[in-house]
Amino acid sequence: MDPRNPDSAGVPTQGAPAESGGPKDAIAEQLRLSARGDRDAFADLYDATARRIHGLVVRVVRDRTQAEEVTQEVYLEIWRTAGRFDPDRSSGIAWLMTIAHRKAVDRVRSAEASSTRDTTYHRQNHVVDHDVTAETVEASLEARRVRAALDHLTDVQREAIDLAYFGGYTHTEVASLLDLPVGTAKTRIRDGLIRLRDTIGVGR
């Protein structure tokens, strides 16, 4: 994620220890400026807190790849909702950590729910033994095709698809995270899925 372009994706690689709250809460000031669209302030905020936020997410999610994705979502929400921060109610870092913890827990719950659904489905529909190795290879190839096809989407379509189908969020949640009307979020997801279908179909 390029902190000077908060709507882009990336992985936190830098970050000095974040300042704690206090009468001169630097993070609170960076949030205030970010809420006004100051990208330099947001970049400073990212540099100051990325290591700590990512560390919290890793501890909850326990998977570094997913933790990187969740951390991106955290900073996207921070950029979108910085105006909601109230310095009279909490310190800047506490507000950020609350968002990060909530996002991480949501990802864990989503993964657990998906795993439970898959297990239940296979138990209910298992009839005969099948070639697990062949099935695994086919699933891996399919996932690779989907990932390649994502490159053909527009940035806004890919962002919505990532949240809805790789992040496990509902259309309403995607709309909230991207600060969009629900109808617009649904349109981006629908158009992205159509393009994915067409791209994967051509590649087969």
Coordinates of N, CA and C in Angstrom, one line a residue:
M1 N 0.8 -1.2 0.0 CA 0.0 0.0 0.0 C 0.9 1.2 0.0
D2 N 0.6 2.1 -1.0 CA 1.3 3.4 -1.0 C 0.6 4.4 -0.1
P3 N 1.2 4.7 1.1 CA 0.5 5.6 2.0 C 0.1 6.9 1.5
R4 N 0.8 7.4 0.4 CA 0.4 8.6 -0.2 C -0.7 8.5 -1.2
N5 N -1.1 7.3 -1.4 CA -2.2 7.0 -2.2 C -3.0 5.9 -1.5
P6 N -3.8 6.3 -0.5 CA -4.5 5.3 0.4 C -5.4 4.4 -0.3
D7 N -5.9 4.6 -1.5 CA -6.8 3.7 -2.1 C -6.1 2.6 -2.9
S8 N -4.8 2.6 -2.9 CA -4.0 1.5 -3.5 C -3.7 0.5 -2.5
A9 N -3.4 -0.8 -3.0 CA -3.1 -1.9 -2.2 C -1.6 -2.0 -2.0
G10 N -1.2 -2.7 -0.9 CA 0.2 -2.9 -0.6 C 0.4 -3.6 0.7
V11 N 1.7 -3.8 1.1 CA 2.0 -4.5 2.3 C 2.8 -3.6 3.2
P12 N 2.5 -3.6 4.5 CA 3.3 -2.7 5.4 C 4.7 -3.3 5.6
T13 N 5.7 -2.4 5.2 CA 7.1 -2.9 5.4 C 7.9 -1.9 6.3
Q14 N 7.3 -0.8 6.6 CA 8.0 0.2 7.4 C 7.2 0.5 8.6
G15 N 7.7 1.3 9.5 CA 6.9 1.7 10.6 C 7.6 1.8 11.9
A16 N 7.8 3.0 12.4 CA 8.4 3.2 13.7 C 7.4 2.9 14.8
P17 N 7.7 2.7 16.0 CA 6.8 2.5 17.1 C 5.8 3.7 17.2
A18 N 4.5 3.4 17.4 CA 3.6 4.5 17.4 C 3.6 5.2 18.7
E19 N 3.3 6.5 18.6 CA 3.2 7.3 19.9 C 2.0 7.0 20.6
S20 N 2.0 7.0 21.9 CA 0.8 6.8 22.7 C 0.1 8.1 22.8
G21 N -1.1 7.9 23.4 CA -2.0 9.1 23.6 C -1.3 10.1 24.6
G22 N -1.8 11.3 24.6 CA -1.3 12.3 25.5 C -1.8 13.7 25.1
P23 N -1.4 14.7 25.8 CA -1.8 16.0 25.5 C -1.4 16.5 24.1
K24 N -0.3 15.9 23.6 CA 0.2 16.2 22.3 C 0.2 14.9 21.5
D25 N -1.0 14.4 21.3 CA -1.1 13.1 20.6 C -0.9 13.3 19.1
A26 N 0.4 12.9 18.6 CA 0.7 13.2 17.2 C -0.2 12.4 16.3
I27 N -0.6 11.2 16.7 CA -1.4 10.3 15.9 C -2.8 11.0 15.7
A28 N -3.3 11.6 16.8 CA -4.6 12.2 16.8 C -4.6 13.4 15.8
E29 N -3.5 14.1 15.8 CA -3.3 15.2 14.8 C -3.2 14.7 13.4
Q30 N -2.5 13.6 13.2 CA -2.4 13.0 11.8 C -3.8 12.5 11.4
L31 N -4.6 12.0 12.3 CA -5.9 11.6 11.9 C -6.8 12.8 11.5
R32 N -6.6 13.8 12.3 CA -7.4 15.0 12.0 C -7.1 15.6 10.6
L33 N -5.8 15.6 10.3 CA -5.4 16.1 9.0 C -5.8 15.1 7.9
S34 N -5.7 13.8 8.2 CA -6.1 12.8 7.2 C -7.6 12.9 6.8
A35 N -8.4 13.3 7.9 CA -9.8 13.4 7.7 C -10.1 14.6 6.7
R36 N -9.2 15.5 6.6 CA -9.3 16.6 5.7 C -8.7 16.3 4.3
G37 N -8.3 15.1 4.1 CA -7.7 14.7 2.8 C -6.2 14.9 2.7
D38 N -5.5 15.1 3.8 CA -4.1 15.4 3.7 C -3.3 14.1 3.6
R39 N -2.9 13.8 2.4 CA -2.2 12.5 2.2 C -0.8 12.4 2.8
D40 N -0.2 13.5 3.0 CA 1.1 13.5 3.6 C 1.0 13.1 5.1
A41 N -0.1 13.7 5.7 CA -0.3 13.3 7.1 C -0.7 11.8 7.2
F42 N -1.4 11.3 6.3 CA -1.8 9.9 6.3 C -0.5 9.0 6.1
A43 N 0.4 9.5 5.3 CA 1.6 8.8 5.1 C 2.4 8.7 6.4
D44 N 2.4 9.8 7.1 CA 3.1 9.9 8.4 C 2.5 9.0 9.4
L45 N 1.1 9.0 9.4 CA 0.4 8.1 10.2 C 0.7 6.6 10.0
Y46 N 0.7 6.3 8.7 CA 1.0 4.9 8.3 C 2.4 4.5 8.8
D47 N 3.4 5.4 8.5 CA 4.8 5.1 8.9 C 4.9 4.9 10.4
A48 N 4.2 5.7 11.2 CA 4.3 5.6 12.6 C 3.6 4.4 13.2
T49 N 2.6 3.9 12.5 CA 1.7 2.8 13.2 C 1.7 1.5 12.5
A50 N 2.2 1.4 11.2 CA 2.0 0.2 10.4 C 2.6 -1.1 11.1
R51 N 3.8 -1.0 11.7 CA 4.4 -2.1 12.4 C 3.5 -2.6 13.5
R52 N 3.0 -1.7 14.3 CA 2.2 -2.1 15.5 C 0.9 -2.7 15.1
I53 N 0.2 -2.0 14.1 CA -1.1 -2.5 13.6 C -0.9 -3.9 13.0
H54 N 0.1 -4.0 12.1 CA 0.3 -5.3 11.5 C 0.6 -6.4 12.5
G55 N 1.4 -6.1 13.6 CA 1.7 -7.0 14.6 C 0.5 -7.5 15.3
L56 N -0.5 -6.6 15.6 CA -1.7 -7.0 16.3 C -2.5 -7.9 15.4
V57 N -2.6 -7.6 14.1 CA -3.4 -8.4 13.2 C -2.8 -9.8 13.0
V58 N -1.5 -9.9 12.9 CA -0.8 -11.2 12.8 C -1.1 -12.1 14.1
R59 N -1.1 -11.5 15.2 CA -1.4 -12.2 16.5 C -2.8 -12.8 16.4
V60 N -3.8 -12.1 15.9 CA -5.2 -12.5 15.9 C -5.4 -13.5 14.7
V61 N -4.9 -13.1 13.5 CA -5.2 -13.9 12.3 C -4.3 -15.2 12.3
R62 N -3.1 -15.1 12.7 CA -2.1 -16.2 12.7 C -1.8 -16.7 11.3
D63 N -1.9 -15.8 10.3 CA -1.5 -16.2 9.0 C -1.0 -14.9 8.3
R64 N 0.3 -14.9 7.9 CA 0.9 -13.7 7.5 C 0.3 -13.1 6.2
T65 N 0.0 -14.0 5.3 CA -0.6 -13.6 4.0 C -2.0 -12.9 4.3
Q66 N -2.8 -13.5 5.1 CA -4.1 -12.9 5.4 C -3.9 -11.6 6.2
A67 N -2.9 -11.7 7.1 CA -2.7 -10.5 7.9 C -2.3 -9.3 7.1
E68 N -1.6 -9.5 6.0 CA -1.2 -8.4 5.1 C -2.5 -7.8 4.5
E69 N -3.4 -8.7 4.1 CA -4.6 -8.3 3.4 C -5.5 -7.5 4.4
V70 N -5.6 -8.0 5.7 CA -6.4 -7.3 6.7 C -5.8 -6.0 7.0
T71 N -4.4 -5.9 7.1 CA -3.8 -4.6 7.4 C -4.1 -3.6 6.3
Q72 N -4.1 -4.0 5.1 CA -4.5 -3.1 4.0 C -5.9 -2.6 4.2
E73 N -6.8 -3.5 4.6 CA -8.2 -3.1 4.8 C -8.3 -2.1 6.0
V74 N -7.5 -2.4 7.0 CA -7.5 -1.5 8.2 C -7.2 -0.1 7.8
Y75 N -6.1 0.1 7.0 CA -5.7 1.5 6.6 C -6.7 2.1 5.6
L76 N -7.3 1.2 4.8 CA -8.3 1.8 3.9 C -9.5 2.3 4.7
E77 N -9.9 1.6 5.8 CA -11.0 2.1 6.6 C -10.6 3.3 7.4
I78 N -9.3 3.4 7.8 CA -8.8 4.5 8.5 C -8.9 5.8 7.7
W79 N -8.5 5.6 6.4 CA -8.5 6.8 5.5 C -10.0 7.2 5.2
R80 N -10.9 6.2 5.1 CA -12.3 6.5 4.8 C -13.0 7.2 6.0
T81 N -12.6 6.7 7.2 CA -13.4 7.1 8.3 C -12.7 8.0 9.4
A82 N -11.5 8.5 9.0 CA -10.7 9.3 10.0 C -11.5 10.4 10.6
G83 N -12.5 10.9 9.9 CA -13.3 12.0 10.4 C -14.2 11.6 11.6
R84 N -14.3 10.3 11.8 CA -15.2 9.8 12.9 C -14.4 9.8 14.2
F85 N -13.1 9.9 14.1 CA -12.2 9.8 15.4 C -12.5 11.0 16.3
D86 N -12.8 10.7 17.6 CA -13.1 11.7 18.6 C -12.0 11.7 19.6
P87 N -11.1 12.7 19.6 CA -10.0 12.7 20.6 C -10.4 12.8 22.0
D88 N -11.6 13.2 22.3 CA -12.1 13.3 23.6 C -12.6 12.0 24.2
R89 N -12.7 11.0 23.3 CA -13.1 9.6 23.8 C -12.0 8.6 23.8
S90 N -10.9 8.8 23.0 CA -9.8 7.9 23.1 C -8.6 8.5 22.4
S91 N -7.5 7.8 22.7 CA -6.2 8.3 22.0 C -6.3 7.8 20.6
G92 N -5.4 8.5 19.8 CA -5.3 8.1 18.4 C -5.0 6.6 18.2
I93 N -3.9 6.1 18.9 CA -3.5 4.8 18.7 C -4.5 3.8 19.2
A94 N -5.3 4.1 20.2 CA -6.3 3.2 20.7 C -7.4 3.1 19.7
W95 N -7.8 4.2 19.0 CA -8.8 4.1 18.0 C -8.3 3.2 16.8
L96 N -7.1 3.4 16.4 CA -6.5 2.6 15.3 C -6.5 1.1 15.7
M97 N -6.1 0.8 16.9 CA -6.0 -0.6 17.3 C -7.3 -1.3 17.4
T98 N -8.4 -0.5 17.8 CA -9.7 -1.0 17.9 C -10.2 -1.4 16.5
I99 N -9.9 -0.6 15.5 CA -10.3 -0.9 14.1 C -9.5 -2.2 13.7
A100 N -8.2 -2.2 13.9 CA -7.4 -3.4 13.5 C -7.9 -4.6 14.2
H101 N -8.2 -4.6 15.5 CA -8.7 -5.8 16.2 C -10.0 -6.3 15.6
R102 N -10.9 -5.3 15.3 CA -12.2 -5.7 14.8 C -12.1 -6.4 13.4
K103 N -11.2 -5.8 12.6 CA -11.0 -6.3 11.3 C -10.4 -7.7 11.3
A104 N -9.5 -7.9 12.2 CA -8.8 -9.2 12.3 C -9.8 -10.3 12.8
V105 N -10.6 -9.9 13.8 CA -11.6 -10.9 14.4 C -12.6 -11.2 13.3
D106 N -13.0 -10.2 12.5 CA -14.0 -10.5 11.4 C -13.4 -11.5 10.4
R107 N -12.1 -11.3 10.1 CA -11.5 -12.2 9.2 C -11.4 -13.7 9.7
V108 N -11.1 -13.8 11.0 CA -11.1 -15.1 11.6 C -12.4 -15.8 11.6
R109 N -13.4 -15.0 12.0 CA -14.8 -15.5 12.0 C -15.3 -15.9 10.6
S110 N -14.9 -15.1 9.6 CA -15.3 -15.4 8.3 C -14.6 -16.7 7.8
A111 N -13.4 -16.9 8.1 CA -12.6 -18.1 7.7 C -13.2 -19.3 8.4
E112 N -13.6 -19.2 9.7 CA -14.1 -20.3 10.5 C -15.5 -20.7 9.9
A113 N -16.3 -19.7 9.6 CA -17.6 -19.9 9.1 C -17.5 -20.6 7.7
S114 N -16.6 -20.2 6.9 CA -16.4 -20.8 5.6 C -15.9 -22.2 5.7
S115 N -15.0 -22.5 6.7 CA -14.5 -23.8 6.9 C -15.6 -24.8 7.4
T116 N -16.5 -24.2 8.3 CA -17.6 -25.0 8.8 C -18.6 -25.4 7.7
R117 N -18.9 -24.4 6.8 CA -19.8 -24.6 5.7 C -19.2 -25.7 4.8
D118 N -17.9 -25.6 4.5 CA -17.3 -26.6 3.5 C -17.3 -28.0 4.1
T119 N -17.0 -28.1 5.4 CA -17.0 -29.4 6.1 C -18.4 -30.0 6.1
T120 N -19.4 -29.2 6.4 CA -20.8 -29.7 6.5 C -21.2 -30.1 5.1
Y121 N -20.9 -29.4 4.1 CA -21.3 -29.7 2.7 C -20.7 -31.0 2.3
H122 N -19.4 -31.2 2.5 CA -18.7 -32.4 2.1 C -19.2 -33.7 2.8
R123 N -19.6 -33.5 4.1 CA -20.1 -34.6 4.9 C -21.5 -35.0 4.4
Q124 N -22.3 -34.0 4.0 CA -23.6 -34.3 3.6 C -23.7 -34.8 2.1
N125 N -22.7 -34.5 1.3 CA -22.7 -34.8 -0.1 C -21.7 -35.9 -0.5
H126 N -20.9 -36.4 0.5 CA -19.9 -37.4 0.2 C -20.6 -38.7 -0.2
V127 N -20.4 -39.3 -1.4 CA -21.0 -40.5 -1.8 C -20.0 -41.6 -2.0
V128 N -19.0 -41.3 -2.8 CA -17.9 -42.3 -3.1 C -16.6 -41.6 -3.0
D129 N -15.5 -42.5 -2.8 CA -14.2 -41.9 -2.8 C -13.8 -41.3 -4.1
H130 N -13.0 -40.3 -4.1 CA -12.6 -39.6 -5.3 C -11.1 -39.3 -5.3
D131 N -10.6 -38.9 -6.4 CA -9.2 -38.6 -6.5 C -8.9 -37.3 -5.9
V132 N -8.4 -37.3 -4.6 CA -8.2 -36.0 -3.9 C -7.0 -35.2 -4.6
T133 N -6.0 -36.0 -5.0 CA -4.9 -35.3 -5.6 C -5.3 -34.5 -6.9
A134 N -6.0 -35.2 -7.7 CA -6.5 -34.5 -9.0 C -7.4 -33.3 -8.6
E135 N -8.2 -33.5 -7.6 CA -9.1 -32.4 -7.3 C -8.3 -31.2 -6.7
T136 N -7.3 -31.5 -5.9 CA -6.5 -30.4 -5.4 C -5.7 -29.6 -6.5
V137 N -5.2 -30.4 -7.4 CA -4.5 -29.7 -8.6 C -5.5 -28.9 -9.4
E138 N -6.6 -29.4 -9.6 CA -7.6 -28.6 -10.4 C -8.0 -27.4 -9.7
A139 N -8.2 -27.5 -8.3 CA -8.6 -26.3 -7.5 C -7.5 -25.3 -7.6
S140 N -6.2 -25.7 -7.5 CA -5.1 -24.8 -7.6 C -5.0 -24.1 -8.9
L141 N -5.2 -24.8 -10.0 CA -5.2 -24.2 -11.3 C -6.3 -23.2 -11.5
E142 N -7.5 -23.6 -10.9 CA -8.6 -22.6 -11.0 C -8.3 -21.4 -10.2
A143 N -7.8 -21.5 -9.0 CA -7.4 -20.3 -8.2 C -6.4 -19.4 -9.0
R144 N -5.4 -20.1 -9.7 CA -4.4 -19.4 -10.4 C -5.1 -18.6 -11.6
R145 N -6.1 -19.2 -12.2 CA -6.8 -18.5 -13.3 C -7.5 -17.3 -12.8
V146 N -8.2 -17.5 -11.6 CA -8.9 -16.4 -11.1 C -8.0 -15.2 -10.7
R147 N -6.9 -15.5 -10.1 CA -5.9 -14.5 -9.7 C -5.4 -13.8 -10.9
A148 N -5.1 -14.5 -12.0 CA -4.6 -13.9 -13.2 C -5.7 -13.0 -13.8
A149 N -6.9 -13.5 -13.8 CA -8.0 -12.7 -14.3 C -8.3 -11.4 -13.6
L150 N -8.0 -11.4 -12.3 CA -8.2 -10.2 -11.5 C -7.4 -9.0 -12.1
D151 N -6.3 -9.3 -12.7 CA -5.4 -8.2 -13.3 C -6.2 -7.5 -14.4
H152 N -7.2 -8.1 -15.0 CA -8.0 -7.5 -16.1 C -9.1 -6.6 -15.6
L153 N -9.3 -6.5 -14.3 CA -10.3 -5.7 -13.7 C -9.8 -4.3 -13.5
T154 N -10.8 -3.3 -13.4 CA -10.4 -2.0 -13.1 C -10.0 -2.0 -11.6
D155 N -9.3 -0.9 -11.1 CA -8.9 -0.9 -9.7 C -10.2 -0.9 -8.8
V156 N -11.2 -0.2 -9.2 CA -12.4 -0.2 -8.3 C -13.1 -1.5 -8.3
Q157 N -13.2 -2.2 -9.4 CA -13.8 -3.5 -9.5 C -13.0 -4.5 -8.6
R158 N -11.7 -4.5 -8.8 CA -10.8 -5.4 -8.1 C -10.9 -5.2 -6.6
E159 N -11.0 -3.9 -6.2 CA -11.1 -3.6 -4.7 C -12.4 -4.2 -4.2
A160 N -13.5 -4.0 -4.9 CA -14.8 -4.5 -4.4 C -14.8 -6.1 -4.4
I161 N -14.2 -6.7 -5.4 CA -14.2 -8.1 -5.5 C -13.3 -8.7 -4.4
D162 N -12.2 -8.1 -4.1 CA -11.3 -8.5 -3.1 C -12.0 -8.6 -1.7
L163 N -12.8 -7.5 -1.4 CA -13.5 -7.4 -0.2 C -14.6 -8.4 -0.1
A164 N -15.4 -8.6 -1.2 CA -16.5 -9.4 -1.1 C -16.2 -10.9 -1.2
Y165 N -15.3 -11.3 -2.0 CA -15.1 -12.7 -2.2 C -13.8 -13.3 -1.6
F166 N -12.8 -12.4 -1.4 CA -11.6 -12.9 -0.7 C -11.6 -12.4 0.8
G167 N -12.3 -11.3 1.0 CA -12.4 -10.8 2.4 C -13.6 -11.4 3.1
G168 N -14.6 -11.9 2.4 CA -15.8 -12.4 3.0 C -16.8 -11.4 3.5
Y169 N -16.8 -10.2 3.0 CA -17.7 -9.2 3.4 C -19.0 -9.2 2.6
T170 N -20.1 -8.8 3.2 CA -21.4 -8.7 2.5 C -21.3 -7.5 1.6
H171 N -22.3 -7.4 0.7 CA -22.4 -6.2 -0.2 C -22.5 -4.9 0.7
T172 N -23.3 -5.0 1.7 CA -23.5 -3.8 2.6 C -22.2 -3.4 3.3
E173 N -21.4 -4.4 3.8 CA -20.2 -4.2 4.4 C -19.2 -3.6 3.5
V174 N -19.1 -4.1 2.2 CA -18.2 -3.6 1.2 C -18.6 -2.1 1.0
A175 N -19.9 -1.8 0.8 CA -20.3 -0.4 0.6 C -19.8 0.5 1.8
S176 N -19.9 0.0 3.0 CA -19.5 0.8 4.2 C -18.0 1.0 4.2
L177 N -17.2 -0.1 3.9 CA -15.7 0.0 3.9 C -15.2 1.0 2.8
L178 N -15.9 1.0 1.7 CA -15.5 1.8 0.5 C -16.2 3.2 0.5
D179 N -17.1 3.4 1.5 CA -17.8 4.6 1.6 C -18.6 4.9 0.3
L180 N -19.4 3.8 -0.1 CA -20.2 3.9 -1.3 C -21.6 3.6 -1.0
P181 N -22.5 4.1 -1.8 CA -23.9 3.6 -1.7 C -23.9 2.1 -2.0
V182 N -24.8 1.3 -1.4 CA -24.9 -0.1 -1.5 C -25.1 -0.5 -3.0
G183 N -25.9 0.3 -3.7 CA -26.1 0.0 -5.1 C -24.9 0.1 -6.0
T184 N -24.0 1.1 -5.7 CA -22.8 1.2 -6.4 C -21.8 0.1 -6.1
A185 N -21.8 -0.3 -4.8 CA -20.9 -1.5 -4.5 C -21.4 -2.7 -5.2
K186 N -22.7 -2.9 -5.3 CA -23.2 -4.1 -5.9 C -22.9 -4.1 -7.4
T187 N -23.0 -2.9 -8.0 CA -22.7 -2.8 -9.4 C -21.2 -3.1 -9.7
R188 N -20.3 -2.6 -8.9 CA -18.9 -2.9 -9.1 C -18.6 -4.3 -9.0
I189 N -19.2 -5.0 -8.0 CA -19.0 -6.4 -7.8 C -19.6 -7.2 -9.0
R190 N -20.8 -6.8 -9.4 CA -21.4 -7.5 -10.5 C -20.6 -7.4 -11.8
D191 N -20.2 -6.1 -12.1 CA -19.4 -5.9 -13.3 C -18.1 -6.6 -13.3
G192 N -17.5 -6.6 -12.1 CA -16.2 -7.3 -11.9 C -16.3 -8.8 -12.1
L193 N -17.4 -9.4 -11.6 CA -17.7 -10.8 -11.8 C -17.9 -11.2 -13.3
I194 N -18.6 -10.3 -14.0 CA -18.9 -10.5 -15.4 C -17.6 -10.5 -16.2
R195 N -16.7 -9.5 -15.8 CA -15.4 -9.5 -16.5 C -14.5 -10.7 -16.2
L196 N -14.6 -11.1 -14.9 CA -13.8 -12.3 -14.5 C -14.3 -13.5 -15.3
R197 N -15.6 -13.7 -15.4 CA -16.2 -14.8 -16.1 C -15.7 -14.8 -17.6
D198 N -15.8 -13.7 -18.2 CA -15.4 -13.6 -19.6 C -13.9 -13.8 -19.8
T199 N -13.1 -13.3 -18.9 CA -11.7 -13.5 -19.0 C -11.3 -14.9 -18.8
I200 N -11.8 -15.6 -17.8 CA -11.5 -17.0 -17.5 C -12.0 -17.9 -18.6
G201 N -13.2 -17.5 -19.2 CA -13.7 -18.3 -20.3 C -12.9 -18.3 -21.5
V202 N -12.3 -17.1 -21.8 CA -11.4 -16.9 -22.9 C -10.1 -17.7 -22.8
G203 N -9.7 -17.8 -21.5 CA -8.4 -18.5 -21.2 C -8.5 -20.0 -21.2
R204 N -9.7 -20.5 -21.2 CA -9.8 -22.0 -21.2 C -9.7 -22.6 -22.6

